[in-house]
N, CA and C of each residue as an Amber inpcrd file, in Angstrom:
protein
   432
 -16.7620000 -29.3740000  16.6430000 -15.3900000 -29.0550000  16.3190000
 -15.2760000 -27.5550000  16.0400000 -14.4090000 -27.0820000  16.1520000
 -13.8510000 -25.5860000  16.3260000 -13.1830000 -25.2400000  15.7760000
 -12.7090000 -24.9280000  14.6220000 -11.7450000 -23.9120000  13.7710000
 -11.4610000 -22.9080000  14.1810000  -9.9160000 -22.7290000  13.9500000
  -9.4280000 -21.3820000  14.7440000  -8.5180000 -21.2090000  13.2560000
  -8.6560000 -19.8260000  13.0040000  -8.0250000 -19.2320000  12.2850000
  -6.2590000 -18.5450000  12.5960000  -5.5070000 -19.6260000  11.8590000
  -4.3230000 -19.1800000  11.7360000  -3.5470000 -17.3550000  11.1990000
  -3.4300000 -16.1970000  12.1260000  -3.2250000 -15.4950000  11.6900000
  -1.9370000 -15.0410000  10.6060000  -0.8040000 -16.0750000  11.3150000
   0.5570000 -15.8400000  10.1710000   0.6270000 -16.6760000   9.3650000
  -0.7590000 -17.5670000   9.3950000  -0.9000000 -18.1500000   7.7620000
  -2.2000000 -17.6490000   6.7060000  -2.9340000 -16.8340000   7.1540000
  -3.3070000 -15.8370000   6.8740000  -2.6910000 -14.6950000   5.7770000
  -1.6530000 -14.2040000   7.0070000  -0.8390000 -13.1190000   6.4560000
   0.0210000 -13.6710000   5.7390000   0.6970000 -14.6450000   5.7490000
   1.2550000 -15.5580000   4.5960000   0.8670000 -15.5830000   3.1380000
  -0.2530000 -15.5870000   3.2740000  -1.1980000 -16.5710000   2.3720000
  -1.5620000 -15.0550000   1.5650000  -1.7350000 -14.1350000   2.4100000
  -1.8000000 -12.7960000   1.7600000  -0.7440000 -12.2540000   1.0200000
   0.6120000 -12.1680000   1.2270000   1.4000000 -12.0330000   0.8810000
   2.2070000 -12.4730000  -0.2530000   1.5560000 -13.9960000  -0.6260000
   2.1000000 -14.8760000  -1.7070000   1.5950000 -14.1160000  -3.1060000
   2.7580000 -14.2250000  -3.7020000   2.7970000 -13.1420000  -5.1870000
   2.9460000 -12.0220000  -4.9050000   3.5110000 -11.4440000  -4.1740000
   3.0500000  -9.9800000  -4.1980000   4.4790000  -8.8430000  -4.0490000
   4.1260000  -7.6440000  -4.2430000   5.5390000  -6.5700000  -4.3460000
   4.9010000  -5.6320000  -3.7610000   6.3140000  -4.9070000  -3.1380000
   5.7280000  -4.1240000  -2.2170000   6.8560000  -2.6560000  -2.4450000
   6.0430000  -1.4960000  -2.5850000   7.0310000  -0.6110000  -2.4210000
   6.7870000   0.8270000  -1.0730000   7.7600000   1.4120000  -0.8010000
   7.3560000   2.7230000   0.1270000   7.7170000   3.7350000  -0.4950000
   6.7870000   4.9720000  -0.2080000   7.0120000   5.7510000  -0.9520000
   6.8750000   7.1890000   0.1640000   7.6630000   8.1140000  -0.2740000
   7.8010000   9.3000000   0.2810000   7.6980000  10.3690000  -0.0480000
   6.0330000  10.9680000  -0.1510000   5.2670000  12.4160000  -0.7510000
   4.9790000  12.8370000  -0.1760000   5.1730000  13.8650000   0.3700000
   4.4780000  14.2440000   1.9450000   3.1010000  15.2140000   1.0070000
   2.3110000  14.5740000   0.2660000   0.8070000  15.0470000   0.0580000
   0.0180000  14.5070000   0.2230000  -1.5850000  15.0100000   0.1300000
  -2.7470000  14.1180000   0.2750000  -2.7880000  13.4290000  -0.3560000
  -3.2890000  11.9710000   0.4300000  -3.5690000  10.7660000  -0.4190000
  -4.3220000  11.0670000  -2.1270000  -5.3940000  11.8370000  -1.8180000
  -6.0670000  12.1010000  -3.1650000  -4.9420000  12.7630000  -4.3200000
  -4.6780000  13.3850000  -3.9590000  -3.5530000  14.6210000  -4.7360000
  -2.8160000  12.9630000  -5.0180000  -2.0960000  12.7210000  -4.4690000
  -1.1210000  11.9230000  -4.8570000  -1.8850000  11.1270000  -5.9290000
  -2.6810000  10.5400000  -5.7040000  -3.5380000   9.4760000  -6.5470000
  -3.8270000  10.3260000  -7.6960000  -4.0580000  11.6620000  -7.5220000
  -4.5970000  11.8020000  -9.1420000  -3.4510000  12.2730000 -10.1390000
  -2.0340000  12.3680000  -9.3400000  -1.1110000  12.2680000 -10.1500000
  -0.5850000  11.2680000 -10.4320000  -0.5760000  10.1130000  -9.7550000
  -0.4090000   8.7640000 -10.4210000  -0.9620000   8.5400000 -11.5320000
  -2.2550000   8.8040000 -11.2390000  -3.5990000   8.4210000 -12.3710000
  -3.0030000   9.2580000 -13.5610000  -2.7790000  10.3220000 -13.4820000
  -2.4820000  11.4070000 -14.8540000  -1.2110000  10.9830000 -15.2740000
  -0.3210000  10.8640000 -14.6400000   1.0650000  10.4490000 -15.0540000
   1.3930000   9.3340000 -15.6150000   1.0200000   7.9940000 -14.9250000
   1.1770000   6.9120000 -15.1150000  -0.2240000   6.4510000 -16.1780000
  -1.1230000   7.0180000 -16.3520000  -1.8530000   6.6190000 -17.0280000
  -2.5940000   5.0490000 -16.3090000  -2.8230000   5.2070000 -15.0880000
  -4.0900000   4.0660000 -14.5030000  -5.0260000   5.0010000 -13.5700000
  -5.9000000   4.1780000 -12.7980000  -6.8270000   4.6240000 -12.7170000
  -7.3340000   4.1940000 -11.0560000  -6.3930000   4.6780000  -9.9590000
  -6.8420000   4.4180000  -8.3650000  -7.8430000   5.0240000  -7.6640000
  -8.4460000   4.0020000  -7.5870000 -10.0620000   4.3640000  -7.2310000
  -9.4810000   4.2970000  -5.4700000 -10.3890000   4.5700000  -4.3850000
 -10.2150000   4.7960000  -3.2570000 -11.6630000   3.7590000  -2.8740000
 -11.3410000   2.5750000  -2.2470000 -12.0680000   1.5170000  -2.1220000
 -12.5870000   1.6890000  -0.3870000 -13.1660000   2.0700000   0.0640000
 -13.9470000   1.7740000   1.2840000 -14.4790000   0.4820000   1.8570000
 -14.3530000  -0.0100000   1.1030000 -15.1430000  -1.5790000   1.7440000
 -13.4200000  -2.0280000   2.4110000 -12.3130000  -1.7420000   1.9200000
 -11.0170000  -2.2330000   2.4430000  -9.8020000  -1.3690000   3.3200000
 -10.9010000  -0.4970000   3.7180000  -9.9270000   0.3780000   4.3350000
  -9.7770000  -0.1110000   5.7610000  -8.6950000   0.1890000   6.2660000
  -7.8690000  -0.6720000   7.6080000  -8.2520000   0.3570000   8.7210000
  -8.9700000  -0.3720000   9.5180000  -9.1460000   0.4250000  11.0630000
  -8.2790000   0.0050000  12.0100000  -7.3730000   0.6570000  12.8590000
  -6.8270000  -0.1090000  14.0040000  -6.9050000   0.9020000  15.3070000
  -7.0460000   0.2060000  15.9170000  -7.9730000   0.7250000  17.3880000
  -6.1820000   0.7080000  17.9030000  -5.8630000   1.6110000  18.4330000
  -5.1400000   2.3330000  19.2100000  -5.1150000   3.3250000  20.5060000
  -4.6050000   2.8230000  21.5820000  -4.8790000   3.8050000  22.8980000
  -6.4830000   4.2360000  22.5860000  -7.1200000   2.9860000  22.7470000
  -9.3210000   3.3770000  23.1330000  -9.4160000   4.6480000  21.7730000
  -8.7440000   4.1100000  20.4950000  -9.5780000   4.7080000  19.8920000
  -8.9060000   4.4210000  18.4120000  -9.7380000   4.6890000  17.3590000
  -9.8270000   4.3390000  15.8790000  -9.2800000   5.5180000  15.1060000
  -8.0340000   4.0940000  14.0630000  -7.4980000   5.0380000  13.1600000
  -7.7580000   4.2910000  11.7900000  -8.5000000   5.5260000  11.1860000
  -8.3750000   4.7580000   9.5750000  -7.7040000   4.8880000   8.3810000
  -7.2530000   4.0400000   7.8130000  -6.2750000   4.0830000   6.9430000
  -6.9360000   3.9770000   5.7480000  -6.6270000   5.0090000   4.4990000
  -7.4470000   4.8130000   3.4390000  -6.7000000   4.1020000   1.9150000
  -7.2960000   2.9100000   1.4710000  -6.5490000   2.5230000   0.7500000
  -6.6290000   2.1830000  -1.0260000  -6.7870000   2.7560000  -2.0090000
  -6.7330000   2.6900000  -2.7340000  -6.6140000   1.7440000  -4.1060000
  -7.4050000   1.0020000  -4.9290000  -7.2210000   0.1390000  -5.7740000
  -6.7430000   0.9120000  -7.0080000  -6.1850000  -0.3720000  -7.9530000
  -6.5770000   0.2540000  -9.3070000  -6.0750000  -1.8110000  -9.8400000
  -7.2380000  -2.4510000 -10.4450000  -7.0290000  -3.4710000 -11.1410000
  -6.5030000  -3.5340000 -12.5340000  -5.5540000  -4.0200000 -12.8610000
  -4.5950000  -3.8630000 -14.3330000  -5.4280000  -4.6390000 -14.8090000
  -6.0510000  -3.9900000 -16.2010000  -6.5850000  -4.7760000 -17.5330000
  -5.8040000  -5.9900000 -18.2520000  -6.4740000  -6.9210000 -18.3720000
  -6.0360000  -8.1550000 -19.0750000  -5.1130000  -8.7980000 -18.1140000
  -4.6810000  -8.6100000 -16.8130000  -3.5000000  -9.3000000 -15.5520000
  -4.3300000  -9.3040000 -14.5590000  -3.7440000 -10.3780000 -13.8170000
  -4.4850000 -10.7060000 -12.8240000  -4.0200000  -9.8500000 -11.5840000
  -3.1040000  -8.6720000 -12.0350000  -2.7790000  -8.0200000 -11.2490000
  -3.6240000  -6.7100000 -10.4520000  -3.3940000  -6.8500000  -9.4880000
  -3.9870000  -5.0840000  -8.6370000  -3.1030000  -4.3950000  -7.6620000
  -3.6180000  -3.4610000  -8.2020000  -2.6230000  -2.2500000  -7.0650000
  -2.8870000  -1.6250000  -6.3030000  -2.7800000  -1.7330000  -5.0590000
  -3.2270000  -1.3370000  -3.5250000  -2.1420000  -0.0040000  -3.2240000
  -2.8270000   0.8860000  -3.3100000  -2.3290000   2.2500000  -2.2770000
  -2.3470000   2.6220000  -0.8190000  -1.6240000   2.2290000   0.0140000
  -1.9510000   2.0810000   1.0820000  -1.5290000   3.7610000   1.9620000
  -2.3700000   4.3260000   2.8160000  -1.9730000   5.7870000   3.2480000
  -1.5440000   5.1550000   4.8480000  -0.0850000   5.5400000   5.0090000
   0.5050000   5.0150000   6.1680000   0.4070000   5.7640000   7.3590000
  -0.0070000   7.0740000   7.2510000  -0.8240000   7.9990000   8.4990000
  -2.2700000   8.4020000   8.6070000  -2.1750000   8.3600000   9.4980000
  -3.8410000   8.9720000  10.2600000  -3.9670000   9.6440000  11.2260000
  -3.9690000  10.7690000  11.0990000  -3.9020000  12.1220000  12.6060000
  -2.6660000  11.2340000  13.3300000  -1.5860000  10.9780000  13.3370000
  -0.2930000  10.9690000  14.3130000  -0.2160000   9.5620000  14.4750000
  -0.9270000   8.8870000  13.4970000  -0.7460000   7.2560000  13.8150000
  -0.2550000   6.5250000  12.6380000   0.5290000   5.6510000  12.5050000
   0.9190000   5.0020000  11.4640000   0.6460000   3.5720000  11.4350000
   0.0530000   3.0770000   9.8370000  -0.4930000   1.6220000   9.6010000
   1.0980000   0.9400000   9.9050000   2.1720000   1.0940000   9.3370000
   3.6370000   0.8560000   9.7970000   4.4710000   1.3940000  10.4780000
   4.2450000   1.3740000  12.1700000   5.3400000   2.0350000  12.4510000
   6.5310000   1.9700000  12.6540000   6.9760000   0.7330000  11.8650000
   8.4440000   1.0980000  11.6640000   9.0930000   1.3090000  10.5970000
   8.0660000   1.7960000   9.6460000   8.2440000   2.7470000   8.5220000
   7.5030000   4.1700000   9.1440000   8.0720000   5.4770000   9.5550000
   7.1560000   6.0340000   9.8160000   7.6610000   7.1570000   9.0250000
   8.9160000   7.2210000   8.1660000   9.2090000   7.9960000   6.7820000
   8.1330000   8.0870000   5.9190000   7.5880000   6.7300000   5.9190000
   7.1330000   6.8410000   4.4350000   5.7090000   7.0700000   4.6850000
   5.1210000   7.9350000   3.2970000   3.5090000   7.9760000   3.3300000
   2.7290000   7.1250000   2.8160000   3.3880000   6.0690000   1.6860000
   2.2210000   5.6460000   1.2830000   2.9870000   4.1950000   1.1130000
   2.3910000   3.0230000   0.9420000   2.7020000   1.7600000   0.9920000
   1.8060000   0.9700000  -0.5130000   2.5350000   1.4400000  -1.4640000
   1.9090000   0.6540000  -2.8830000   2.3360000  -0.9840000  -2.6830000
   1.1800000  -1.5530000  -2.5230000   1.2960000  -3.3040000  -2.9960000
   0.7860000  -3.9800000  -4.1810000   1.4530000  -4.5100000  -4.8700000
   1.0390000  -5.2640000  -6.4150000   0.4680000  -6.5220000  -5.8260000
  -0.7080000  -6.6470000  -6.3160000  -0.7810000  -8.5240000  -5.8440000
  -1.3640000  -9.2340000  -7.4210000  -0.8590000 -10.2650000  -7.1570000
  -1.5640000 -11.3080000  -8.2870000  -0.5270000 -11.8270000  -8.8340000
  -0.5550000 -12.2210000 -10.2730000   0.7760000 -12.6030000 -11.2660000
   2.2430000 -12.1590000 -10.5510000   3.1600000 -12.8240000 -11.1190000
   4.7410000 -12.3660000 -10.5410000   4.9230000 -11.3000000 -11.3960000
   5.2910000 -10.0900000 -10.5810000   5.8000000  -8.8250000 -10.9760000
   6.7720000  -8.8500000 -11.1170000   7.8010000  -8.5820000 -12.3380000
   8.7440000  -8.6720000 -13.1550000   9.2670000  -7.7110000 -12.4830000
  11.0970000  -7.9970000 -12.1370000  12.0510000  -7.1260000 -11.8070000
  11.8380000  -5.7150000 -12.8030000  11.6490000  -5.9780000 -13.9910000
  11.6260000  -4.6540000 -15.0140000  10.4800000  -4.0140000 -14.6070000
   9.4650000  -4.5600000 -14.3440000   8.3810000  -3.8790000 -14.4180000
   7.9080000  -2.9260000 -12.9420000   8.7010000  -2.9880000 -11.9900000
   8.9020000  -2.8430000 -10.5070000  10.4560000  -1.3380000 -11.1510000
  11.0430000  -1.8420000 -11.9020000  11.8640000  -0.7660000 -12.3040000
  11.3750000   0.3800000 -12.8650000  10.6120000   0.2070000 -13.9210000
  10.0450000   1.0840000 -14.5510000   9.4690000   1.8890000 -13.8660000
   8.2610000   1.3630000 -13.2090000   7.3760000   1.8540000 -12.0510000
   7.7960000   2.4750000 -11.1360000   8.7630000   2.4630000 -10.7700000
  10.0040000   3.2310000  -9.3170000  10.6360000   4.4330000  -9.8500000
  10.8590000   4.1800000 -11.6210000  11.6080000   4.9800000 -12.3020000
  10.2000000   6.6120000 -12.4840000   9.1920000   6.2550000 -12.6250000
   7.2580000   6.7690000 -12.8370000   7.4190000   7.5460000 -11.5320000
   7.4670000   6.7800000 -10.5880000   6.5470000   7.6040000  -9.6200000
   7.5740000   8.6710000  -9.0630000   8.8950000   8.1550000  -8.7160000
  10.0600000   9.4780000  -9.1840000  10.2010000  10.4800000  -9.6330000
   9.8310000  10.6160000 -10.5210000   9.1840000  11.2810000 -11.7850000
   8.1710000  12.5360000 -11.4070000   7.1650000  11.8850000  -9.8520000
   6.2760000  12.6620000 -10.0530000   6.8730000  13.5870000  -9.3080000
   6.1810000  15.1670000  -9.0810000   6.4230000  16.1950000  -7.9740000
   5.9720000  15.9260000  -6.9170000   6.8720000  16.3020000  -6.0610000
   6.5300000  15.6090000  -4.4630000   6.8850000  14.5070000  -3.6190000
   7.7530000  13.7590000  -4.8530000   7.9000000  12.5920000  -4.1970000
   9.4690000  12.4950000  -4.3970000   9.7850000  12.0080000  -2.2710000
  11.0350000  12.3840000  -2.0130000  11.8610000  11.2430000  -2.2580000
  11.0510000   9.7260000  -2.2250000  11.7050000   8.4300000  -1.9120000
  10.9430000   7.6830000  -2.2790000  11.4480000   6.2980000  -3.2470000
  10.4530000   5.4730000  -3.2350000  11.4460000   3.9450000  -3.0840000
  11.0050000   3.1220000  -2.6450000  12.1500000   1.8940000  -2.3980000
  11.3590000   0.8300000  -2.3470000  11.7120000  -0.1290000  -2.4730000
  11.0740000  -2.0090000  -2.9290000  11.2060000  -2.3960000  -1.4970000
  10.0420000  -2.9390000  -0.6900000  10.1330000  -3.3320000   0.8810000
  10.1500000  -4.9010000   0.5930000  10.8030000  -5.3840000   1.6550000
  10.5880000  -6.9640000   1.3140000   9.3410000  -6.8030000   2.7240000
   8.9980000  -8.5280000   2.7410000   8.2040000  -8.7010000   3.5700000
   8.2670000  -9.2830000   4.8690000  10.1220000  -9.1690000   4.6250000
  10.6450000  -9.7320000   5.6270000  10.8990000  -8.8830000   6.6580000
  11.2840000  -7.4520000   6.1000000  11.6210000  -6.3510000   6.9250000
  10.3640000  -6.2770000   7.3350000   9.3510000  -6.0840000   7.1120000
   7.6080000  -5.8450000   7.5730000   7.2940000  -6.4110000   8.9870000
   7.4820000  -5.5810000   9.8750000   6.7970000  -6.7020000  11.7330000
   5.5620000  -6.1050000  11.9840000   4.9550000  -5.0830000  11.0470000
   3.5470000  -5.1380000  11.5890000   2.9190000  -5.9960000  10.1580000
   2.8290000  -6.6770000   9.4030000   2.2880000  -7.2170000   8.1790000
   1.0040000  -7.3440000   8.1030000   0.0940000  -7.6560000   9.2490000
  -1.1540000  -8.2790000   9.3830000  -1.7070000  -6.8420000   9.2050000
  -1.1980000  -5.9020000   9.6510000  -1.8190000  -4.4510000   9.6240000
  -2.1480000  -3.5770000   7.9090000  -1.7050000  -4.7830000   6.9950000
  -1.9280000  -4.6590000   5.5800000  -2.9090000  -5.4750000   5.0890000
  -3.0150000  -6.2280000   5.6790000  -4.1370000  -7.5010000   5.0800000
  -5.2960000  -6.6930000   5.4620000  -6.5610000  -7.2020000   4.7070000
  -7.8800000  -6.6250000   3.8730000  -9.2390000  -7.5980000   4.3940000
């Protein structure tokens, strides 16, 4: 017998619990991250074991993506960098630079406020907005 892996239940299945925002800094991923980290007071580590390759026109783009796990919640926060030399993990977001995803516990309308209200806040950053996952047609290109 043969199991075949369902990909849009997969990406489904990835998606359950989770918040999603876009954000618009036109700086380096790092730079950006260590003003999150200083500002917001957490701590986004840059995870390699989960960074997204996608092979495009015979050749590889990598996307670098960022953790930071919230103490005492079952929550984590994925930084996602939406370019790579002229290629985008979303291209039909191709405004935005970076793609923050919350996963775990239900993220509280307030707490998605606050957080929007933070990264605003920082220098550099032109736009930040709540994506549903409905607007999302590349989705699988986020999964880990």
């Amino acid at each position: 017998m043969k199991l075949v892996l369902d990909p849009k239940e997969v990406t489904d299945c990835f998606f359950a619990e989770t918040r999603l925002l876009g954000i618009m800094a036109p700086v380096k991923d790092y730079l950006f991250c260590w003003h999150l980290n200083n500002k917001l007071g957490i701590d986004f580590r840059i995870n390699n074991d989960i960074e997204i390759q996608l092979t495009k026109k015979q050749r590889n783009y990598f996307f670098a993506v960022y953790e930071f796990p919230e103490h005492y919640t079952s929550v984590t926060h994925y930084l996602y960098n939406n370019q790579f030399d002229g290629e985008y993990l979303l291209p039909e977001f191709k405004h935005l630079d970076f793609i923050w995803l919350l996963k775990g516990d239900d993220v509280e309308d307030k707490s998605i406020n606050e957080l929007v209200r933070s990264i605003k806040d920082i220098r550099g950053v032109q736009l930040v907005t709540e994506l549903t996952t409905e607007k999302i047609r590349n989705k699988e290109h986020l999964v880990f």
